[in-house]
Short mmCIF file of C-alpha atoms and ligand atoms in Angstrom, two decimals:
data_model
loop_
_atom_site.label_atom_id
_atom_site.label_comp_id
_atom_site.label_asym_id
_atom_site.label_seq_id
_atom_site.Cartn_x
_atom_site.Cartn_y
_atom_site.Cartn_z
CA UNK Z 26 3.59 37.57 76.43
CA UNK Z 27 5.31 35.09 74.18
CA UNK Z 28 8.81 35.41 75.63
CA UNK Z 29 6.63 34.54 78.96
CA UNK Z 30 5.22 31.40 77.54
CA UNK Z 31 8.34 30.06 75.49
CA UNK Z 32 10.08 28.77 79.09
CA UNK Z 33 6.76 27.66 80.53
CA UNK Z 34 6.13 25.57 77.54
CA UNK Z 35 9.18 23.96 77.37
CA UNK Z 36 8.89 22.90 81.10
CA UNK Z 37 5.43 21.57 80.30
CA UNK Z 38 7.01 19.09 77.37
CA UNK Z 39 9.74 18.10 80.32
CA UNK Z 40 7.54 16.23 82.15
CA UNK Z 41 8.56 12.70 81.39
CA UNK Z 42 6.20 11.05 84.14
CA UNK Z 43 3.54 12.01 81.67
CA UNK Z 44 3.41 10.14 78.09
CA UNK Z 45 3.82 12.31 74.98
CA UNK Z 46 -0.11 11.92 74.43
CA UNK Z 47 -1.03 13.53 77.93
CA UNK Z 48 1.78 16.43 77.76
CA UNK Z 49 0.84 17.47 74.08
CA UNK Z 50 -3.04 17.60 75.50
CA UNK Z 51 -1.76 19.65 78.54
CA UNK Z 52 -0.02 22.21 76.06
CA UNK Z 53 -2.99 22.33 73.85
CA UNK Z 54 -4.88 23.26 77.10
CA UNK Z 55 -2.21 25.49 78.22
CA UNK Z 56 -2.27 27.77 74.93
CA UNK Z 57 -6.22 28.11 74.97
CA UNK Z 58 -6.43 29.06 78.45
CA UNK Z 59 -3.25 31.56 78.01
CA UNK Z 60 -3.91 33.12 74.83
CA UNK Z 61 -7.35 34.55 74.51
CA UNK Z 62 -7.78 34.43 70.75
CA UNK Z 63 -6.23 30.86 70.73
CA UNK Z 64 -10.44 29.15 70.93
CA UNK Z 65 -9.52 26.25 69.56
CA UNK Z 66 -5.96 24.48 69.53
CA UNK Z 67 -5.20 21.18 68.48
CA UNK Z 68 -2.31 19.05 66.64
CA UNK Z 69 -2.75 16.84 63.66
CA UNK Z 70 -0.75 14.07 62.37
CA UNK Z 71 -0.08 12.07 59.18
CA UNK Z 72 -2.04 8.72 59.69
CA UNK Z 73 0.73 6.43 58.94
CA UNK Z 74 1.27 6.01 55.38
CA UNK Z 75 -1.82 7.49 54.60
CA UNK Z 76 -2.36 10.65 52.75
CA UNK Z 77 -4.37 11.98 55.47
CA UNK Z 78 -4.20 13.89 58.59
CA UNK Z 79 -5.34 12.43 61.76
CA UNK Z 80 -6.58 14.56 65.01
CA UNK Z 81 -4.61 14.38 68.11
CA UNK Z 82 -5.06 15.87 71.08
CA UNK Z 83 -7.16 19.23 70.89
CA UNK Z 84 -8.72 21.93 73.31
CA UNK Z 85 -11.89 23.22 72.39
CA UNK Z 86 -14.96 22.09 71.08
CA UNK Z 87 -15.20 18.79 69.55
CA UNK Z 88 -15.10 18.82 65.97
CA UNK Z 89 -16.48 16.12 63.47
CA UNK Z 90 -13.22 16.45 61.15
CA UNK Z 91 -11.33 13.93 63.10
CA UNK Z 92 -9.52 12.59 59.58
CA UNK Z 93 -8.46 15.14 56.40
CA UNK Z 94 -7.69 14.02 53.52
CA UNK Z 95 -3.95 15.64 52.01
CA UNK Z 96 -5.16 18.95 50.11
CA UNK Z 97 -8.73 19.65 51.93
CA UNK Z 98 -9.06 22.15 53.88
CA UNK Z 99 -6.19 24.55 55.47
CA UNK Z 100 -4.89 21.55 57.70
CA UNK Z 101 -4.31 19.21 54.47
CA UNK Z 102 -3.05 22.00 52.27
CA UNK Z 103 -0.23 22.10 55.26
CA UNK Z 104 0.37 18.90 54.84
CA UNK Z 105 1.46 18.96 51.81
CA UNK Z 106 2.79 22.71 51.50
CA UNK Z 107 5.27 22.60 54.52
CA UNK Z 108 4.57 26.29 54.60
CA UNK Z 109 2.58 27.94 57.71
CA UNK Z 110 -0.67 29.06 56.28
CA UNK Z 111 -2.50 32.09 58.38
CA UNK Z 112 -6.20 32.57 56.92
CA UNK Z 113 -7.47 36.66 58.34
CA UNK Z 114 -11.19 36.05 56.88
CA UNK Z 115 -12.01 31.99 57.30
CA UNK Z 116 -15.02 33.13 55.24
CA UNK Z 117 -12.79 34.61 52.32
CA UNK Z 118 -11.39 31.21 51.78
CA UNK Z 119 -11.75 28.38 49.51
CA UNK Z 120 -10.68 24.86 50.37
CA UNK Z 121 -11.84 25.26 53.86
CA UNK Z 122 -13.06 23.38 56.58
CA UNK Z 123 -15.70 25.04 58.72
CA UNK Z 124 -15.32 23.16 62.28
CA UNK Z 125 -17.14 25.47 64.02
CA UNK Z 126 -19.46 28.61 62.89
CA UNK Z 127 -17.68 31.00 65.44
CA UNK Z 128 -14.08 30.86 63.58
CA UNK Z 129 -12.99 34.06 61.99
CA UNK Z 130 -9.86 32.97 61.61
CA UNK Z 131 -7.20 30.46 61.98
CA UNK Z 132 -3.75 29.60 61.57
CA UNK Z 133 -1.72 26.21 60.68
CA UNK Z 134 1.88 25.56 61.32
CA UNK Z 135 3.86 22.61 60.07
CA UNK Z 136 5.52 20.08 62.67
CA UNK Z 137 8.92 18.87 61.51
CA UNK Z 138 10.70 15.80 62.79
CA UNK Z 139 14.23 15.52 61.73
CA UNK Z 140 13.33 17.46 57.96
CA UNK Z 141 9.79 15.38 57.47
CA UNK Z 142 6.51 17.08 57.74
CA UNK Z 143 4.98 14.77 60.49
CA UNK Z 144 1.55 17.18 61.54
CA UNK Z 145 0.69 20.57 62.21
CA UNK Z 146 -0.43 22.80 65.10
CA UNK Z 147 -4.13 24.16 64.28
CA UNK Z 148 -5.30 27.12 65.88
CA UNK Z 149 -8.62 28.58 65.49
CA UNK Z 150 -9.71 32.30 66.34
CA UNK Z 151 -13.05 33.62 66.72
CA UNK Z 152 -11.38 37.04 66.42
CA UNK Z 153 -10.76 38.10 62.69
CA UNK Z 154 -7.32 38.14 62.26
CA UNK Z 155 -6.22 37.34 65.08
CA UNK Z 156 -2.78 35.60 63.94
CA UNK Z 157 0.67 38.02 63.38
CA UNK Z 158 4.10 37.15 62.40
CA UNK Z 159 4.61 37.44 66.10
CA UNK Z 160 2.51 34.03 66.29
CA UNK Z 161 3.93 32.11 63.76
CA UNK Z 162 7.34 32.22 65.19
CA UNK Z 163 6.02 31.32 68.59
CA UNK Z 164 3.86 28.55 67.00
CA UNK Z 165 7.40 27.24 65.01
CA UNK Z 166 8.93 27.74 68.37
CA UNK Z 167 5.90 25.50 70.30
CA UNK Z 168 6.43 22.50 67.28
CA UNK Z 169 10.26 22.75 67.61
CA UNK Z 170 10.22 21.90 71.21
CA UNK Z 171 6.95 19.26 70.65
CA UNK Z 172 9.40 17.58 68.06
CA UNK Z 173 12.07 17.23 70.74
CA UNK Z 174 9.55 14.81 72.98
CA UNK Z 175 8.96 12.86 69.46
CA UNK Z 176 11.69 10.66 69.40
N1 SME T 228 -10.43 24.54 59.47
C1 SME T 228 -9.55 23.42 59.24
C2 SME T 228 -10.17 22.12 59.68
C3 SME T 228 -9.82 21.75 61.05
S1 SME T 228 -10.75 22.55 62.21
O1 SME T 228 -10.43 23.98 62.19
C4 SME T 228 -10.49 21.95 63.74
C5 SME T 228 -9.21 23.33 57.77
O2 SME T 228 -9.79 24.03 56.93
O3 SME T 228 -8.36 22.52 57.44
#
């Protein structure tokens, strides 16, 4: 499935006719509609020189957690971790952020630009444990290839 994806993905991001916004939206689209555990997938970023995340472009349901402070919740432990973080039982952990009551589980993976931790790739399951190794090299794979378009 995966090795299926990897080429289609990197097509997707090689669309310069489309900005960076609109292609990073199509690939969040893309991976929900491909992946049927992927429910929710969106990417965050650091909000300038703020300690905080900002949301960028998602697919799924709107969620209210549109900035996260560094160190709340899975997305700003990321942040300031630069490790992926894969959570089997959402309702096992502390320090999270419920965005929606249907997530069993969820996984973050850190977006690099040129050795700096610029944002993460949030996906959320409504299967338990949905997320495998398998997944975060595809997901390190999917934010290699995003930091390409990043210039
Ligand atoms: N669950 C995340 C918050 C973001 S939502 O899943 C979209 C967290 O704990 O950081």
């Amino acid at each position: 499935m995966f090795s299926t994806l990897r080429p289609q993905i990197t097509t997707l991001l090689s669309q310069t006719d489309s900005s960076v916004e609109e292609r990073l939206q199509a690939l969040c689209e893309f991976l929900k509609k491909e992946l049927e555990t992927y429910n929710w997938v969106g990417f965050y970023f650091r909000n300038g020189d703020r300690e905080e995340l900002k949301l960028g472009p998602y697919a799924g349901a709107p969620t209210d957690h549109t900035i996260i402070p560094f160190g709340k919740g899975i997305c700003g432990q990321v942040a300031v971790s630069n490790e992926n973080f894969v959570v089997p039982d959402v309702q096992a952990q502390d320090n999270y952020i419920a965005c929606s009551i249907s997530v069993q589980s969820e996984i973050v993976v850190p977006l690099f630009l040129k050795g700096e931790n610029i944002g993460q790739i949030d996906i959320d399951s409504d299967t338990p444990d949905a997320f495998t190794k398998e997944d975060e090299r595809f997901l390190e794979f999917v934010n290699n290839e995003v930091a390409k378009i990043m210039v």
